[in-house]
Coordinates of C-alpha atoms and ligand atoms in Angstrom, one line a residue:
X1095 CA 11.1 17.9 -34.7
X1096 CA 12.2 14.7 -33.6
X1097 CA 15.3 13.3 -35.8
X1098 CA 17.2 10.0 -36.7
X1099 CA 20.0 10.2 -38.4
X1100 CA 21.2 6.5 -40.3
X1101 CA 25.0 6.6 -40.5
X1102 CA 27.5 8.3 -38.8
X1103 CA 30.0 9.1 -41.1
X1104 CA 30.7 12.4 -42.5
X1105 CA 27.5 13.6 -43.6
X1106 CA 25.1 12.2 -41.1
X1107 CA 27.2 13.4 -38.5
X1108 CA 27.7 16.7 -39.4
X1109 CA 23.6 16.6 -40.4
X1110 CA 22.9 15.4 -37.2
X1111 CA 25.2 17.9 -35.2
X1112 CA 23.7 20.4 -37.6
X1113 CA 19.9 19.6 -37.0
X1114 CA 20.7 19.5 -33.1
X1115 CA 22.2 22.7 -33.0
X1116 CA 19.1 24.5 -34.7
X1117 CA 16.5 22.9 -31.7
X1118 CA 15.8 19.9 -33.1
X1119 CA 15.9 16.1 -31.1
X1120 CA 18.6 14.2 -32.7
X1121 CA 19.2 10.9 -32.5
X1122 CA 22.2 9.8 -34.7
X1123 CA 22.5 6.3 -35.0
X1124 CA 25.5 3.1 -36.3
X1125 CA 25.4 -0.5 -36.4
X1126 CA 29.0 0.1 -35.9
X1127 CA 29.1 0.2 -31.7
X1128 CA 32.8 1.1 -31.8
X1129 CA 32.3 4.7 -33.8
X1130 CA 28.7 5.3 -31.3
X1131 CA 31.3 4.3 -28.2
X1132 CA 33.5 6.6 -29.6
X1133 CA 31.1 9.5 -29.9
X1134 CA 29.7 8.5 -26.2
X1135 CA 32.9 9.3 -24.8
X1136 CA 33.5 12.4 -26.4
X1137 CA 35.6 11.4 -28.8
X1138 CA 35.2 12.1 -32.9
X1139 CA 35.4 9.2 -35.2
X1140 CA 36.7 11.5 -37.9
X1141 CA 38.8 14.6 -37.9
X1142 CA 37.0 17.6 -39.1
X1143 CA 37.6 21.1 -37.8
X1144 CA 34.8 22.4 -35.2
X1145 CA 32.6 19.0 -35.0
X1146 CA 33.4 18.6 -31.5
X1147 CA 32.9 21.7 -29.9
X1148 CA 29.2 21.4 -31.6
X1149 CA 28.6 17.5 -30.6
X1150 CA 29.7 18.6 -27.0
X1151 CA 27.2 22.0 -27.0
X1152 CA 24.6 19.6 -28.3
X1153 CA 24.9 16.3 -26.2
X1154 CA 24.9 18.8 -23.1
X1155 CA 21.8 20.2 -24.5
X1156 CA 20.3 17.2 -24.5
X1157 CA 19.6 17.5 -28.4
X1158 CA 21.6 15.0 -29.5
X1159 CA 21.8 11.3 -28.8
X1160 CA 23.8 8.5 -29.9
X1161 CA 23.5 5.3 -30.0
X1162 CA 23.6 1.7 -31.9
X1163 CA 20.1 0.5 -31.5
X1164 CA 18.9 1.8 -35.0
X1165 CA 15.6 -0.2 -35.1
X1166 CA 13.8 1.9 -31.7
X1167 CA 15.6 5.1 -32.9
X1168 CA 13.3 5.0 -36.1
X1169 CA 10.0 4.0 -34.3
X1170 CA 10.9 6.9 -31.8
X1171 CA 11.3 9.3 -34.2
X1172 CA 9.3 11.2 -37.4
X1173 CA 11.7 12.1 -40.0
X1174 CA 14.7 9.2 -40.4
X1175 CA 17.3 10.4 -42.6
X1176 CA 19.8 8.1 -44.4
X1177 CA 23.5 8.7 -44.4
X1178 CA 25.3 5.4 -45.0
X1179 CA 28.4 4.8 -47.6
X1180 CA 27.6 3.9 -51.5
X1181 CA 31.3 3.2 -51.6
X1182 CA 32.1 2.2 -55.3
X1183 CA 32.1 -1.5 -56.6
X1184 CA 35.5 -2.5 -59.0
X1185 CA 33.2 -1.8 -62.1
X1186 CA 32.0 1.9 -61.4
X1187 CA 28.2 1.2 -60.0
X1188 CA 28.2 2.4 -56.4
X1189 CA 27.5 -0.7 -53.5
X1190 CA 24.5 -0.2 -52.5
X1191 CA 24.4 -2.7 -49.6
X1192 CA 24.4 -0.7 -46.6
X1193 CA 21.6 1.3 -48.1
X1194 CA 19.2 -1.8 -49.3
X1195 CA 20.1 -3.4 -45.8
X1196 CA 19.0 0.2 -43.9
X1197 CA 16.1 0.5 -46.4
X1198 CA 14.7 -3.4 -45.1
X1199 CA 15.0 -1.9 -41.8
X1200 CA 13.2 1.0 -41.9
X1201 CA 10.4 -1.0 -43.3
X1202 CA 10.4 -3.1 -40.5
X1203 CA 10.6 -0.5 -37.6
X1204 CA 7.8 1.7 -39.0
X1205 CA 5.3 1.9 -36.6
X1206 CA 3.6 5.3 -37.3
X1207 CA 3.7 7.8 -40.4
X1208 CA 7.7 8.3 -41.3
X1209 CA 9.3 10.8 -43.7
X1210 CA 12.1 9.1 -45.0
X1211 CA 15.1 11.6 -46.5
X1212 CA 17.7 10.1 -48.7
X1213 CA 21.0 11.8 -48.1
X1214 CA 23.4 9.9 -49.0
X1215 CA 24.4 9.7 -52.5
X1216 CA 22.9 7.1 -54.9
X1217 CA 22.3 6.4 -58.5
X1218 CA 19.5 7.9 -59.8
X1219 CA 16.4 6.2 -59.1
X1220 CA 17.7 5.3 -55.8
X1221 CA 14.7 6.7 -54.1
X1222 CA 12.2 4.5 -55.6
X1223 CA 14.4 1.9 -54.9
X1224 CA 14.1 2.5 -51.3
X1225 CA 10.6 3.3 -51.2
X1226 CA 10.1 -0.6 -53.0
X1227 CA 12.1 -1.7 -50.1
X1228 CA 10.5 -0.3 -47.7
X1229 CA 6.8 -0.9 -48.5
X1230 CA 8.8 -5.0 -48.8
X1231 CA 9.0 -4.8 -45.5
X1232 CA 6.1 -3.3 -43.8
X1233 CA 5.0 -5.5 -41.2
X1234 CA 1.5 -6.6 -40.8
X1235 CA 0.3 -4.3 -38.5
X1236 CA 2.1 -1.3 -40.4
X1237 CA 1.0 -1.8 -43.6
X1238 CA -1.4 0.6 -43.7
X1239 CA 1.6 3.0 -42.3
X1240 CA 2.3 5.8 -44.5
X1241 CA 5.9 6.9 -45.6
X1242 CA 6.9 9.7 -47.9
X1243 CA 11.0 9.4 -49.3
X1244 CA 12.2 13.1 -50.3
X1245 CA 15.9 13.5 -51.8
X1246 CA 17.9 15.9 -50.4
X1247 CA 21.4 15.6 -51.4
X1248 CA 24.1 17.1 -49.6
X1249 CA 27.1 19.3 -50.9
X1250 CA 29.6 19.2 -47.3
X1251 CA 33.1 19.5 -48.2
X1252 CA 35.4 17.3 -45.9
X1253 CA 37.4 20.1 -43.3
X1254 CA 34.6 22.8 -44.2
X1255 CA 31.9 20.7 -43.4
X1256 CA 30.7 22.5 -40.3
X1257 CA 30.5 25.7 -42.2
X1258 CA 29.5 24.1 -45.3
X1259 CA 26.2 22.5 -43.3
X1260 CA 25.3 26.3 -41.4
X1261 CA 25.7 28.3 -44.6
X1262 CA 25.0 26.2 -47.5
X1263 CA 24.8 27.4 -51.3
X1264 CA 21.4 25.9 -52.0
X1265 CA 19.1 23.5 -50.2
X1266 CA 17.7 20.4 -52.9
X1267 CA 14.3 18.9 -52.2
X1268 CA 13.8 15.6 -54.3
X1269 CA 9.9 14.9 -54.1
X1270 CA 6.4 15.7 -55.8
X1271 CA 4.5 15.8 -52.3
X1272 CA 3.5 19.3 -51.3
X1273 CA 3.2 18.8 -47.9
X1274 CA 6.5 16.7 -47.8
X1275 CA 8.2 19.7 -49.3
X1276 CA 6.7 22.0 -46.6
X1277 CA 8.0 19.9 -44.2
X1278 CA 11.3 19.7 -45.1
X1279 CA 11.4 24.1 -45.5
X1280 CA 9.9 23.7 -41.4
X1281 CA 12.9 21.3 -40.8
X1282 CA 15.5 23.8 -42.5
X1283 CA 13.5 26.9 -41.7
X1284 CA 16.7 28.6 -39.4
X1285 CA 19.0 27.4 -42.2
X1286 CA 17.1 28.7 -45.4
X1287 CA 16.4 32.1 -43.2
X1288 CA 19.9 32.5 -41.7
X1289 CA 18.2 33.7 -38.6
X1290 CA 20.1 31.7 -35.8
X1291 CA 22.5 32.3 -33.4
X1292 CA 25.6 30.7 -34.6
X1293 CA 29.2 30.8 -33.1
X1294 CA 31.4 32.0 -36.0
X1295 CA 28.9 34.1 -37.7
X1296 CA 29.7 34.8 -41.0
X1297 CA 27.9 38.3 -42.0
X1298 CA 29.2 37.9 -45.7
X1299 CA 26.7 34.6 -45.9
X1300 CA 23.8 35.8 -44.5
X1301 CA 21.6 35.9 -47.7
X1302 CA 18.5 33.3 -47.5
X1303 CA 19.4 30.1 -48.9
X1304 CA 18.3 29.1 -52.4
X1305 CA 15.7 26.1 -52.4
X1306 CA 15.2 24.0 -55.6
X1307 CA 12.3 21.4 -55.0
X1308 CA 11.9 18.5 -57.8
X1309 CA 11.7 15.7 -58.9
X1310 CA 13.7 12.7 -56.9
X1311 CA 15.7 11.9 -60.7
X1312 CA 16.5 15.3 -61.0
X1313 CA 17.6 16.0 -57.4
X1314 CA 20.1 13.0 -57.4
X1315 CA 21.6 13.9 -60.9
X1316 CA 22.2 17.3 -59.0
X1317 CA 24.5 15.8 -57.0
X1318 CA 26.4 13.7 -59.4
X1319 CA 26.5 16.3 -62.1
X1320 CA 27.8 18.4 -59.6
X1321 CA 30.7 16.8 -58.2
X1322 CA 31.5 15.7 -61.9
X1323 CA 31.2 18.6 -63.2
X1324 CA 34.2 20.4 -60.4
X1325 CA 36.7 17.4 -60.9
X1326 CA 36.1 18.7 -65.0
X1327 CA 37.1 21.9 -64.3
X1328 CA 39.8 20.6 -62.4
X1329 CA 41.0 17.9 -64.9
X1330 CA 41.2 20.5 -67.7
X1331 CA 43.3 23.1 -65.6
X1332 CA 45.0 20.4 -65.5
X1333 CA 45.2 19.7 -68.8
X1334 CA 46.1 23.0 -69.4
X1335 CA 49.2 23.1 -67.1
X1336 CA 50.4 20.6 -69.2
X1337 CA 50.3 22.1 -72.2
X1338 CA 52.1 25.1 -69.9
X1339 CA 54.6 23.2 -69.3
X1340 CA 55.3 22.4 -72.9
X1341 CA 55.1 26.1 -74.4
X1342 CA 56.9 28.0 -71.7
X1343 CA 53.4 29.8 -69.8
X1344 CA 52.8 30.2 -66.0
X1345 CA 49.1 27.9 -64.6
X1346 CA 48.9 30.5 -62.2
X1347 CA 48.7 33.4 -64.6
X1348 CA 46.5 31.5 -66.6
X1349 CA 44.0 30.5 -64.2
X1350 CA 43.9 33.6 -62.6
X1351 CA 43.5 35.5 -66.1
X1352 CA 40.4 32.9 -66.7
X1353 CA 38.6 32.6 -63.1
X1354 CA 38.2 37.0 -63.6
X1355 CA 35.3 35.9 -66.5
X1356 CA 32.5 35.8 -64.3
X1357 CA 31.1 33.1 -66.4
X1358 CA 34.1 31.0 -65.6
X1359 CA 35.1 31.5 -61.9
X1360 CA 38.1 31.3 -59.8
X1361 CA 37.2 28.4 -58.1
X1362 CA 38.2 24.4 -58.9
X1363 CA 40.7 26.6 -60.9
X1364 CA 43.9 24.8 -58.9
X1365 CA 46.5 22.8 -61.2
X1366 CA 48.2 19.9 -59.0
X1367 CA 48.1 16.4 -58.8
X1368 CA 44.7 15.8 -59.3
X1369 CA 41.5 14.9 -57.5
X1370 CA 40.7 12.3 -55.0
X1371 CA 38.7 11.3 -51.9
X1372 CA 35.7 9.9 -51.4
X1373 CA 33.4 11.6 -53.8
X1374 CA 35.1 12.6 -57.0
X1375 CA 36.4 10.0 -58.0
X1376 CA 33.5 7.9 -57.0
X1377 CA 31.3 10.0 -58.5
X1378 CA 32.6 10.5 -61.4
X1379 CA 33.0 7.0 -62.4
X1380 CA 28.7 6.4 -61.0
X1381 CA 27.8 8.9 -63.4
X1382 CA 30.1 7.7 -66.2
X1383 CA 28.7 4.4 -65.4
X1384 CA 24.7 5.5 -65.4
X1385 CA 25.3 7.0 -68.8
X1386 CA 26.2 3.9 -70.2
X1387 CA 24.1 2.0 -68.4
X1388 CA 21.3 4.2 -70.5
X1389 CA 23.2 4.2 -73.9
X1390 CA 24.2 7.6 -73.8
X1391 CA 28.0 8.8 -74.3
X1392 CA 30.0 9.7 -70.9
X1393 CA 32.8 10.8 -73.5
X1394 CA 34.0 14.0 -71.2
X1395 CA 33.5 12.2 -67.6
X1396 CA 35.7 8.9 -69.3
X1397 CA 38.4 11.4 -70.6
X1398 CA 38.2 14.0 -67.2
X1399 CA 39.3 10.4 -64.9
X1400 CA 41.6 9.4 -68.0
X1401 CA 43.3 13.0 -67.4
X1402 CA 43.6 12.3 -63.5
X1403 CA 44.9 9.5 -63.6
X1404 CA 47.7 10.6 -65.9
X1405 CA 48.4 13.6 -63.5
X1406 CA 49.2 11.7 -60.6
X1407 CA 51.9 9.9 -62.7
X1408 CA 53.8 13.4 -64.1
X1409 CA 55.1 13.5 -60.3
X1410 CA 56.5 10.6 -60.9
X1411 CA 57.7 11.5 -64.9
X1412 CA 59.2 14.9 -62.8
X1413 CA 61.2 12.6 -60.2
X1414 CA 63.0 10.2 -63.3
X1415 CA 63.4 14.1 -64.8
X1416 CA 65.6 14.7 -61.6
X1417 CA 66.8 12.0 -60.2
X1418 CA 67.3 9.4 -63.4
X1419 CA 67.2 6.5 -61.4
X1420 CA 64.3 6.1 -58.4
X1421 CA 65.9 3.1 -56.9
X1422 CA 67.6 3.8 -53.6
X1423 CA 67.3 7.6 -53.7
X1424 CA 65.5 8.6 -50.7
X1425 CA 62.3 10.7 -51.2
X1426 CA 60.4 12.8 -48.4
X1427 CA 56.6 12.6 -49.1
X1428 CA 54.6 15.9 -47.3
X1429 CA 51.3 14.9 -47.2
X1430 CA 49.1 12.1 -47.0
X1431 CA 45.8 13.1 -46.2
X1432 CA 44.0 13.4 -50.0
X1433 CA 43.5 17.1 -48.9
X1434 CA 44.2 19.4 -45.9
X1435 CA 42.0 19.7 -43.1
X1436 CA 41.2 16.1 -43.6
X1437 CA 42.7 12.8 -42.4
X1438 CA 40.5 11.3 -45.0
X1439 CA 43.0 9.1 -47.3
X1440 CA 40.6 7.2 -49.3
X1441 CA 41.9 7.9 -53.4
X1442 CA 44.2 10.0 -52.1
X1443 CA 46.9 11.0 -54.6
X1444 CA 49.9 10.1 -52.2
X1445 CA 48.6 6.5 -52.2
X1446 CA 49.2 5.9 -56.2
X1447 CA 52.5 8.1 -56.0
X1448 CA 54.3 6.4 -53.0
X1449 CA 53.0 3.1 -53.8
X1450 CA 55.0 3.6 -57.7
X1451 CA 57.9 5.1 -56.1
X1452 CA 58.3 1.9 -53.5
X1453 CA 57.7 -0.1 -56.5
X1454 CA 60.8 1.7 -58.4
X1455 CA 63.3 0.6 -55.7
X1456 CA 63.0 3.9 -53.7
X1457 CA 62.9 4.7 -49.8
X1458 CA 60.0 6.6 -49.1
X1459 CA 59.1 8.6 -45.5
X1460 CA 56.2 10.2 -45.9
X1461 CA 54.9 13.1 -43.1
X1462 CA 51.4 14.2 -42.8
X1463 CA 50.2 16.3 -39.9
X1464 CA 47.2 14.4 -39.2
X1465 CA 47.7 10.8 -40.6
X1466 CA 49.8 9.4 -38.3
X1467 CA 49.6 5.4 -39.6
X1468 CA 50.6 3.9 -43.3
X1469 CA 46.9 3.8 -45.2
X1470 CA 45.6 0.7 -45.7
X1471 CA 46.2 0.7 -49.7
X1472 CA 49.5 2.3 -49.5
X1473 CA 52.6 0.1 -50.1
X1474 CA 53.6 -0.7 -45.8
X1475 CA 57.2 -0.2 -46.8
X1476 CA 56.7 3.3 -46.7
X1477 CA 58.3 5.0 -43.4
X1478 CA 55.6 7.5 -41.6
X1479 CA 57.5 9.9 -39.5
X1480 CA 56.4 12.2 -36.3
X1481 CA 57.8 15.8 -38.6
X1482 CA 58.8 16.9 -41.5
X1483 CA 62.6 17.4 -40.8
X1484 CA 63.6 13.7 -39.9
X1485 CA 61.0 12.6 -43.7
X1486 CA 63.6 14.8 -45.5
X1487 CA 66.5 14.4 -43.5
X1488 CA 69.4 13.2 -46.6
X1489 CA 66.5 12.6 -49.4
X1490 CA 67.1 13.1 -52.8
X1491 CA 63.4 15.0 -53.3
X1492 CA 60.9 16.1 -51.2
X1493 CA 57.7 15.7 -53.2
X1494 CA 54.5 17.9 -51.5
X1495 CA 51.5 15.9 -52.5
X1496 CA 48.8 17.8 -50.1
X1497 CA 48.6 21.5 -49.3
X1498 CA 48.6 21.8 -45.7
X1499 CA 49.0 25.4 -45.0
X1500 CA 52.1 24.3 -41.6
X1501 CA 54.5 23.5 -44.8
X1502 CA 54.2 27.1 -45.7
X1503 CA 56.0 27.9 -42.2
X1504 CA 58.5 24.6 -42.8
X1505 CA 62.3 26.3 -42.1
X1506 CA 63.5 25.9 -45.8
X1507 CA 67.1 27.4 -44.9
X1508 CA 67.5 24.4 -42.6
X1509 CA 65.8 21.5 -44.9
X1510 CA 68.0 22.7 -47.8
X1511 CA 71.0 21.9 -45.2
X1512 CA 69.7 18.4 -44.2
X1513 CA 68.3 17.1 -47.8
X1514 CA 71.1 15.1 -49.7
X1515 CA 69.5 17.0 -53.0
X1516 CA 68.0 20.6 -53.1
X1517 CA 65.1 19.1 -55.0
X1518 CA 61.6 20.0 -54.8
X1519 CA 58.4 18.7 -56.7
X1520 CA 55.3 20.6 -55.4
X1521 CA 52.5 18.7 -56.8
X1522 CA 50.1 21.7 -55.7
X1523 CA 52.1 24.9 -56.8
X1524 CA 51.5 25.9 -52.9
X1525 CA 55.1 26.4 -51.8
X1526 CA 56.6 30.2 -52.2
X1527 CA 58.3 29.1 -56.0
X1528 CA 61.0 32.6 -56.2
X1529 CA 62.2 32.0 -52.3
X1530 CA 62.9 28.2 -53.0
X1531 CA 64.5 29.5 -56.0
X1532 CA 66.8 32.4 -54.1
X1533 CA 67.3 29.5 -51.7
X1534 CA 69.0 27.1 -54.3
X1535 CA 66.2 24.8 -54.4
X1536 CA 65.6 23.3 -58.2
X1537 CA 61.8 23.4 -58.0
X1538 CA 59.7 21.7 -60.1
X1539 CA 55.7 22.7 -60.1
X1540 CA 52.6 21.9 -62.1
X1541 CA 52.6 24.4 -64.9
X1542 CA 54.5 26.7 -63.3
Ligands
LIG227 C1 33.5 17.2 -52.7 C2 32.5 18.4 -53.1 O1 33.2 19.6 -53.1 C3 31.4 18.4 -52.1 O2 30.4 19.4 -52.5 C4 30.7 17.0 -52.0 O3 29.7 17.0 -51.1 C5 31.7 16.0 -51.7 O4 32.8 16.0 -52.6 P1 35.5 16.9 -50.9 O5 35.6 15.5 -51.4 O6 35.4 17.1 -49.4 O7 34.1 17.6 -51.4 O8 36.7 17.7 -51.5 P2 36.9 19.0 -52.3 O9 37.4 20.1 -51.4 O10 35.8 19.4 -53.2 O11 38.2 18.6 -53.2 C6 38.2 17.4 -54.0 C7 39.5 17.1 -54.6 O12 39.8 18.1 -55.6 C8 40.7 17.2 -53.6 O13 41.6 16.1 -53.9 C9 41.3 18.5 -53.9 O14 42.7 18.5 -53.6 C10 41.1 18.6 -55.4 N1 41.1 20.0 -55.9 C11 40.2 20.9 -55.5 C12 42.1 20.4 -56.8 O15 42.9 19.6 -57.2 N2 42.0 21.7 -57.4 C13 41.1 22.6 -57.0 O16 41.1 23.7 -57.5 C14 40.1 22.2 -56.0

């Protein structure tokens, strides 16, 4: 089938890599010519484990296509899917620029019956919104052009996005058009079957993938409800770590001893620092938002941010516990990135943490093994060094903030030599506690 994909960010690349590699003609498109340049060349505008080798496989194949003239991509092609940010606004409602502006063109470049499938993620409603706009902008000799909008949200985790887009754990179809629906099954048909070749073949996934088909409202509140409901079950582990912490018990015990109930589940189960990136928190606040917005009570989702935010400020309640004074002590940030595998930073937790120890008078240096440069939100007096030994070389604390699995094999025997203070504050309860304990390390977790 032949495929335009609006937006190439995480999820329309990965969609479009993902459509090309099970025989379809993609062409993924940007207004932005510096990220289509990028890809052109060879070259990934975001890190994400695998992408490449599939973008290469498929732009030899002659699948996939890039390129920044959006407008003849959708007359050229018959199902134009949308994948542009709905990055969030100061007051909670998502901006929905990019898509309203995408939406006008679409309208304008239809020049012969289009499915349109919304995947990026959008308040509900969004999809009559876009079909309003579209129709807008039909031009005279298209207006008697038919379009059909399906929702189809999309579940990718950032660093697992690859696998998450092969072997997903349910497909959603938005939309009360029968023939629509069939052919969006015909689009995913390898995908929902499992039946293609695929390099790292994963026999345990295999099963056919679950398909829920309704209504656009419903298929958009998936996705929302979803991602709210995972930073919930985070925020109350987290909430009770804290309490933990106050009557002597272990998180780790206590998570593990709930995540064996079936009904409950191991995963989402991790005390730390709390959530970030570019959904949860985003998310979270949309939906908190849309509930208001239609008088009902977001009373959980307003207390699960409330408890997040709180988290990311007992790192900083554990470093006064330590050091008593912040200013001038030297602290050694590992990890940026807002989670491993990922050199996404946007609401990452090290931003709010370094940012209040700079403001408290401290030096930070902060390592990250794939954000290289100071984030745009974080405080630029922070010092961003090339490995982990010269960021904790004479601090007063080293202070994990992201689990990258390479600080498991850091040489603890030699940072306990070059750290002023044998302080640790792991704000994931990653690092082996009883060996930094045997090591003279005071260690300070979550809960644990
Ligand atoms: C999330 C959803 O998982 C995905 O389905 C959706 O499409 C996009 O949003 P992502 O933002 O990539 O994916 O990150 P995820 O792996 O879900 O983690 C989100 C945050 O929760 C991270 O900051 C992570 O560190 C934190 N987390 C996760 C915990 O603190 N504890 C856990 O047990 C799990």
């Amino acid at each position: 089938m032949k495929v335009c994909v609006i937006g190439t960010g995480y999820v329309g690349l990965v969609t479009g890599v993902c459509l090309a590699e099970i025989e379809h003609n993609v062409i993924c498109v940007d207004k932005d010519e510096s990220k289509i340049n990028m890809l052109l060349n060879g070259k990934m505008p975001i890190y994400e484990p695998g992408l490449d080798k599939f973008v290469e496989k498929n732009v030899k194949k002659k699948n996939l296509i890039f390129s920044s003239d959006v407008e003849s991509a959708i007359k050229s092609q018959d199902i134009i899917f949308i994948c542009v940010g709905t990055p969030p606004t100061s007051a909670g409602k998502p901006d929905l620029n990019s898509l309203d502006e995408v939406s006008k063109l679409i309208g304008k470049s239809i020049n012969s019956y289009k499915v349109i499938i919304n995947k990026s993620t959008v308040p509900i409603g969004t999809a009559k919104r876009i079909k309003k706009i579209i129709k807008e902008n039909l031009s005279e000799e298209n207006k008697n052009n038919n379009f059909d909008i399906v929702s189809n949200p999309e579940f990718l985790k950032e660093g697992e996005a690859v696998e998450d887009a092969f072997f997903p754990e349910r497909i959603v179809f938005g939309s009360d058009n029968e023939k629509v629906i069939n052919l969006m099954k015909k689009l995913y048909e390898p995908i929902i079957n499992q039946d293609f070749d695929y390099a790292n073949n994963n026999p345990k996934k295999r099963e056919k993938v679950p398909i829920i088909i309704t209504d656009s409202t419903s298929s958009e509140l998936i996705k929302y409800a979803s991602n709210a409901f995972l930073a919930t079950k985070i925020s109350f582990v987290n909430e009770v770590a804290n309490i933990c912490e106050r009557v002597g018990a272990n998180i780790l015990d206590v998570t593990y001893g709930m995540g064996l109930d079936s009904r409950i589940g191991t995963k989402y189960m991790k005390a730390g620092i709390g959530w970030g990136g570019s959904c949860f928190p985003k998310d979270v606040r949309a939906l908190s938002f849309t509930a208001e917005e239609y008088g009902a009570h977001a009373s959980i989702l307003n207390a699960v941010i409330q408890v997040n935010n709180y988290q990311r400020f007992k790192i900083i309640q554990k470093a006064m516990d330590l050091l008593g004074i912040i200013e001038d002590k030297i602290i050694g940030v590992l990890g940026i990135a807002f989670k491993p595998n990922t050199d996404d930073t946007r609401e990452a937790p090290s931003v709010t943490v370094i940012n209040k120890l700079v403001e408290l008078g401290a030096e930070v240096r902060a390592y990250d093994p794939v954000v290289t440069k100071i984030p745009p939100e974080m405080d630029q007096k922070v010092i961003i060094s090339k490995d982990p030994y010269e960021t904790l070389k004479n601090a007063n604390l080293m202070v994990l903030v992201t689990d990258w699995v390479d600080f498991l094999d850091l040489d603890f025997v030699k940072i306990k030599q070059i750290m002023k203070n044998p302080y640790i504050i792991d704000g994931r309860n990653f690092l082996e506690k009883k060996k930094l304990l045997d090591l003279g390390f005071v260690y300070r977790g979550i809960g644990y």
